[in-house]
Structures are given as structure tokens and as C-alpha cells.
Amino acid sequence: MIPNFVFPTLAYIDSGLAATTIILGGIVEGYGYGLSLGTNWPYTRDIMSVAMKGDPEAIHRISATLVGLISLTLLVLDFNMITLIGFVGIIFTALLGMATLYVLAGKLPSIFQGLHNIAAYTTFVSYLLLATNYPASQFISFLEDAIIPPHFLYFVIFMGGVVTGTRRMRLSIGDVRRPRNKLQWAWVIHGIATLIFFVALIYLQMWIALAFGIAEAIIGILAYKAINKNPEKPGILIGLHQLFSLAVVVALLFT
């Protein structure tokens, strides 16, 4: 007989690891490690030693693997809608993560990076709600709100991924006041979607989410400037941008 505390504890750990993996993805971009392991499977035969040398991409993949293993354990312990969606989410996150390597190499369109972001955030939300014993209806409600206006959070997240994929973690964005290329238009659309998201949060009176969102937007603008200054290594701001994005999601769920 498995003690009652084991299941929620594993769910909390998985949610925390999923969040950590998302932030590590931002650090990978911020310090230019996107293709540090190449695009050819199995990438490296000694990922632990690479991680020990401080490669955030290797640490990112180890963290993602742990999320997957715990996800499978939770699915076996309690097969329900949330554990199933979480498990499917991590599978899609992994597959799309492999695709993003080809996006960065210029072999696939940036849409795959946007879809990767959505899958990663869905995985995080799945296990956070599972840990806090929220009903499946709450999860479905979040997904509906994230996709359907007024705030359609997932479109904002998707476009953030498209920006990352379009610039391939190495191109500067340039002056977006008069957009002239796909990258600049992607950034502008991401910005417009963010403003619409803020208006929706004001309409819905979700003030905590709005506060985190504004902080995230400020960091996003600073990240934009950092990317233009050093496009291959804009620094920690990319990771912080992801951190505050996660804070917005948590606020949407629990406030």
C-alpha cells in the first residue's frame, strides 16, 4: 500500500522540475547553448559529464527526462484525465524539443518552437493542479481560458516561442517600430498579444496576474534590448522572462 502523501509529493516535484526545465530553456537561450549538443541523436553519450561542466542544455535535458520518468510513475499510480494529459504533454514537449533543434539550425519553421512552449506549460500546469488536488474541470477551464479570448494566454506563449525560433537564438531583432522582416513582425505580434492579454486581465480583475505580467513585460523589453546588444548571449534576462511567465500562470490558476 502506497502512503497517501507519495502521490501529491511526486506531483509537486514533477511540477517543480517542469518549471525548472522551462527556466533552464531560457538560460540556454540567454547564454548561447541552444545547439551545444548538436542535432544528431543521441547528441552525446555522456550527458552527465557535459552537465557537470555547466552546460545548461545538458542540465535542461536531464531535468526534462526526470519530468518524464515521474510523469510515467504518476500515470501508473493513478490513471486519470490529468495524469494522462500530463504524460501526453511531456511526450509532445520532448518531441517538439527535438524539433526545435532543427528550428535553430534553420531546417524547420519557428512554429515548432511556439508549440514546444505550449506543450511545456501544459505539462507544468497539469502536475501543479494534480499536486494541489484540483478537479479535472479546473484544468479544462484553464485550458479553455488559455485558448479562447478574452485573454488567450497560450497565443502569447506561442508567439514568444515563434520569436525565439525565428531569431534562432543568434539573430538580433532590430528596430521594431517599423517592422520589415519576419522576426520583427513576430516580436510586434507577440507584443500586441501581450497588451490584449493585459486588457483582458483588467477586465477580469485578475490583479496579481496583471502585476506579474507587467513585470514580465518590463523584463521582456530589457531582454529585447539585450538581444539587440548581444544576440547570441543576451544573458539571464531570458530565464527571468520565463520565471515571471510561470508566475503569471500560477496567478491565473490560484487567484
Coordinates of C-alpha atoms in Angstrom, one line a residue:
M1 CA 0.0 0.0 0.0
I2 CA 1.5 3.3 -1.1
P3 CA 1.2 6.1 1.6
N4 CA -1.2 8.9 0.7
F5 CA 1.5 11.6 0.7
V6 CA 3.5 9.9 -2.0
F7 CA 1.3 10.9 -5.0
P8 CA 0.9 14.6 -4.3
T9 CA 4.6 14.8 -3.3
L10 CA 5.6 13.3 -6.7
A11 CA 3.2 15.7 -8.5
Y12 CA 4.8 18.7 -6.7
I13 CA 8.3 17.5 -7.6
D14 CA 7.3 17.0 -11.2
S15 CA 5.6 20.4 -11.4
G16 CA 8.8 22.0 -9.9
L17 CA 11.0 20.1 -12.3
A18 CA 8.8 21.1 -15.2
A19 CA 9.1 24.8 -14.2
T20 CA 12.8 24.4 -13.7
T21 CA 13.1 22.9 -17.2
I22 CA 11.3 25.9 -18.7
I23 CA 13.5 28.4 -16.9
L24 CA 16.6 26.4 -18.0
G25 CA 15.4 26.7 -21.5
G26 CA 15.5 30.4 -21.1
I27 CA 19.0 30.2 -19.7
V28 CA 20.1 28.0 -22.6
E29 CA 18.9 30.8 -25.0
G30 CA 20.4 33.5 -22.8
Y31 CA 23.9 32.1 -22.8
G32 CA 24.0 30.6 -26.4
Y33 CA 23.8 26.9 -25.7
G34 CA 20.9 26.1 -28.0
L35 CA 22.9 23.8 -30.3
S36 CA 25.7 22.9 -27.9
L37 CA 24.9 19.2 -28.2
G38 CA 24.2 19.3 -31.9
T39 CA 21.1 18.0 -33.8
N40 CA 22.1 14.3 -34.3
W41 CA 20.7 11.6 -32.0
P42 CA 21.9 10.6 -29.4
Y43 CA 23.6 14.1 -29.2
T44 CA 26.1 12.9 -26.6
R45 CA 26.8 9.6 -24.9
D46 CA 27.9 11.1 -21.6
I47 CA 25.3 13.8 -20.9
M48 CA 26.1 13.7 -17.1
S49 CA 29.7 14.8 -17.6
V50 CA 28.6 17.5 -20.0
A51 CA 26.1 18.7 -17.4
M52 CA 28.9 18.7 -14.7
K53 CA 30.9 21.1 -16.9
G54 CA 28.0 23.6 -16.6
D55 CA 26.3 23.2 -19.9
P56 CA 22.7 24.3 -19.3
E57 CA 21.4 22.5 -22.3
A58 CA 22.6 19.2 -20.9
I59 CA 21.0 20.1 -17.5
H60 CA 17.8 21.1 -19.3
R61 CA 17.6 17.6 -20.9
I62 CA 18.3 15.8 -17.7
S63 CA 15.6 17.8 -15.9
A64 CA 13.2 17.0 -18.8
T65 CA 14.0 13.3 -18.6
L66 CA 13.2 13.3 -14.8
V67 CA 9.9 15.0 -15.5
G68 CA 9.1 12.2 -18.0
L69 CA 10.0 9.4 -15.6
I70 CA 8.0 10.9 -12.7
S71 CA 5.1 11.5 -15.2
L72 CA 5.1 7.9 -16.1
T73 CA 5.1 6.9 -12.5
L74 CA 2.1 9.1 -11.7
L75 CA 0.2 7.7 -14.7
V76 CA 0.8 4.1 -13.4
L77 CA -0.2 5.1 -9.8
D78 CA -3.4 6.8 -10.8
F79 CA -4.6 6.7 -14.4
N80 CA -6.9 9.7 -14.8
M81 CA -7.5 12.6 -17.2
I82 CA -4.9 14.9 -15.7
T83 CA -2.1 12.3 -15.4
L84 CA -2.9 11.2 -19.0
I85 CA -2.8 14.8 -20.3
G86 CA 0.4 15.5 -18.3
F87 CA 2.0 12.4 -19.7
V88 CA 1.0 13.2 -23.3
G89 CA 2.2 16.8 -22.6
I90 CA 5.7 15.7 -21.7
I91 CA 5.8 13.4 -24.8
F92 CA 4.9 16.3 -27.1
T93 CA 7.3 18.6 -25.2
A94 CA 10.1 16.1 -25.8
L95 CA 9.3 15.5 -29.5
L96 CA 8.8 19.2 -30.1
G97 CA 12.0 19.9 -28.2
M98 CA 13.9 17.7 -30.7
A99 CA 12.2 19.7 -33.5
T100 CA 13.3 23.0 -32.0
L101 CA 16.9 21.9 -32.6
Y102 CA 16.1 21.8 -36.3
V103 CA 14.4 25.2 -36.0
L104 CA 17.6 26.7 -34.5
A105 CA 19.5 25.1 -37.3
G106 CA 17.2 26.7 -39.9
K107 CA 15.7 23.4 -41.1
L108 CA 12.2 23.7 -39.6
P109 CA 9.8 26.7 -39.2
S110 CA 9.6 28.6 -35.9
I111 CA 6.0 27.4 -35.3
F112 CA 7.5 24.3 -33.8
Q113 CA 9.2 26.4 -31.1
G114 CA 5.9 28.0 -30.3
L115 CA 4.2 24.6 -30.0
H116 CA 7.0 23.4 -27.8
N117 CA 6.4 26.3 -25.4
I118 CA 2.6 25.4 -25.2
A119 CA 3.4 21.7 -24.5
A120 CA 5.9 22.6 -21.8
Y121 CA 3.5 25.0 -20.0
T122 CA 0.6 22.5 -20.2
T123 CA 2.9 19.9 -18.6
F124 CA 3.7 22.3 -15.8
V125 CA 0.1 23.2 -15.2
S126 CA -1.0 19.5 -15.3
Y127 CA 1.2 18.5 -12.4
L128 CA 0.7 21.6 -10.4
L129 CA -3.1 21.1 -10.4
L130 CA -2.6 17.4 -9.7
A131 CA -0.4 18.2 -6.7
T132 CA -3.0 20.7 -5.3
N133 CA -5.8 18.2 -5.8
Y134 CA -7.7 20.4 -8.2
P135 CA -10.6 18.7 -10.1
A136 CA -10.2 17.9 -13.7
S137 CA -12.9 20.5 -14.5
Q138 CA -10.5 23.2 -13.2
F139 CA -7.8 22.0 -15.6
I140 CA -10.2 22.0 -18.5
S141 CA -11.4 25.5 -17.5
F142 CA -7.8 26.8 -17.5
L143 CA -7.1 25.3 -21.0
E144 CA -10.3 26.9 -22.3
D145 CA -9.3 30.3 -20.9
A146 CA -5.8 29.9 -22.2
I147 CA -7.0 29.3 -25.7
I148 CA -10.3 31.3 -26.0
P149 CA -10.5 35.1 -25.7
P150 CA -10.6 37.3 -23.7
H151 CA -7.1 36.5 -22.6
F152 CA -5.9 33.6 -24.7
L153 CA -2.6 33.2 -22.8
Y154 CA -1.4 30.4 -25.0
F155 CA -1.2 32.6 -28.0
V156 CA 1.1 35.0 -26.1
I157 CA 3.2 32.0 -25.1
F158 CA 3.1 30.6 -28.6
M159 CA 4.3 33.9 -30.2
G160 CA 7.1 34.1 -27.6
G161 CA 8.3 30.8 -28.9
V162 CA 8.0 31.9 -32.5
V163 CA 10.2 35.0 -31.8
T164 CA 12.8 32.6 -30.3
G165 CA 12.6 30.2 -33.2
T166 CA 12.7 32.9 -35.8
R167 CA 15.8 34.5 -34.4
R168 CA 17.4 31.1 -33.9
M169 CA 18.9 32.2 -30.7
R170 CA 21.6 34.2 -32.6
L171 CA 19.9 37.0 -34.6
S172 CA 19.3 40.5 -33.3
I173 CA 15.7 41.7 -33.6
G174 CA 16.5 45.2 -34.6
D175 CA 14.2 48.3 -34.6
V176 CA 10.6 47.0 -34.4
R177 CA 8.9 50.4 -34.7
R178 CA 8.8 49.8 -38.5
P179 CA 8.9 46.0 -38.8
R180 CA 10.5 44.9 -42.1
N181 CA 11.1 41.2 -41.6
K182 CA 9.5 38.0 -40.1
L183 CA 11.4 38.3 -36.9
Q184 CA 10.3 41.9 -36.3
W185 CA 6.7 41.1 -37.2
A186 CA 6.8 38.1 -34.8
W187 CA 8.0 40.4 -32.0
V188 CA 5.4 43.0 -32.8
I189 CA 2.5 40.4 -32.8
H190 CA 3.9 39.0 -29.5
G191 CA 3.8 42.5 -28.1
I192 CA 0.3 43.3 -29.3
A193 CA -1.0 39.9 -27.9
T194 CA 0.6 40.8 -24.6
L195 CA -1.2 44.2 -24.5
I196 CA -4.5 42.5 -25.3
F197 CA -3.8 40.0 -22.5
F198 CA -3.3 42.9 -20.1
V199 CA -6.6 44.5 -21.1
A200 CA -8.3 41.1 -20.5
L201 CA -6.7 40.8 -17.1
I202 CA -8.0 44.2 -16.2
Y203 CA -11.5 43.3 -17.5
L204 CA -11.4 40.1 -15.4
Q205 CA -9.9 41.9 -12.4
M206 CA -7.1 39.5 -12.1
W207 CA -4.7 42.0 -10.5
I208 CA -2.0 39.6 -9.2
A209 CA -1.6 38.1 -12.6
L210 CA -1.6 41.6 -14.1
A211 CA 1.2 42.7 -11.7
F212 CA 3.4 39.7 -12.6
G213 CA 2.5 40.2 -16.3
I214 CA 3.7 43.8 -16.2
A215 CA 6.9 42.8 -14.5
E216 CA 7.4 40.1 -17.2
A217 CA 6.8 42.7 -19.9
I218 CA 9.4 45.0 -18.4
I219 CA 11.9 42.2 -18.4
G220 CA 10.8 41.3 -21.9
I221 CA 11.7 44.9 -23.1
L222 CA 15.0 44.7 -21.3
A223 CA 15.6 41.3 -22.9
Y224 CA 14.8 42.8 -26.3
K225 CA 17.5 45.4 -25.8
A226 CA 19.9 42.8 -24.5
I227 CA 19.3 40.7 -27.6
N228 CA 20.0 43.6 -29.9
K229 CA 23.2 44.3 -28.0
N230 CA 24.4 40.7 -27.9
P231 CA 22.1 38.4 -29.9
E232 CA 24.0 35.2 -29.2
K233 CA 24.3 35.8 -25.4
P234 CA 21.6 38.2 -24.1
G235 CA 22.1 36.8 -20.6
I236 CA 19.9 35.9 -17.6
L237 CA 17.0 38.1 -18.6
I238 CA 15.7 35.4 -20.9
G239 CA 15.5 33.0 -18.0
L240 CA 13.9 35.7 -15.8
H241 CA 11.3 36.3 -18.5
Q242 CA 10.3 32.6 -18.3
L243 CA 10.2 32.8 -14.5
F244 CA 7.7 35.6 -14.5
S245 CA 5.7 33.9 -17.2
L246 CA 5.4 30.9 -14.9
A247 CA 4.3 33.3 -12.1
V248 CA 1.6 34.7 -14.3
V249 CA 0.3 31.2 -15.0
V250 CA 0.3 30.3 -11.2
A251 CA -1.6 33.6 -10.5
L252 CA -4.2 32.7 -13.2
L253 CA -4.7 29.3 -11.6
F254 CA -5.0 30.3 -7.9
T255 CA -6.2 33.9 -7.7

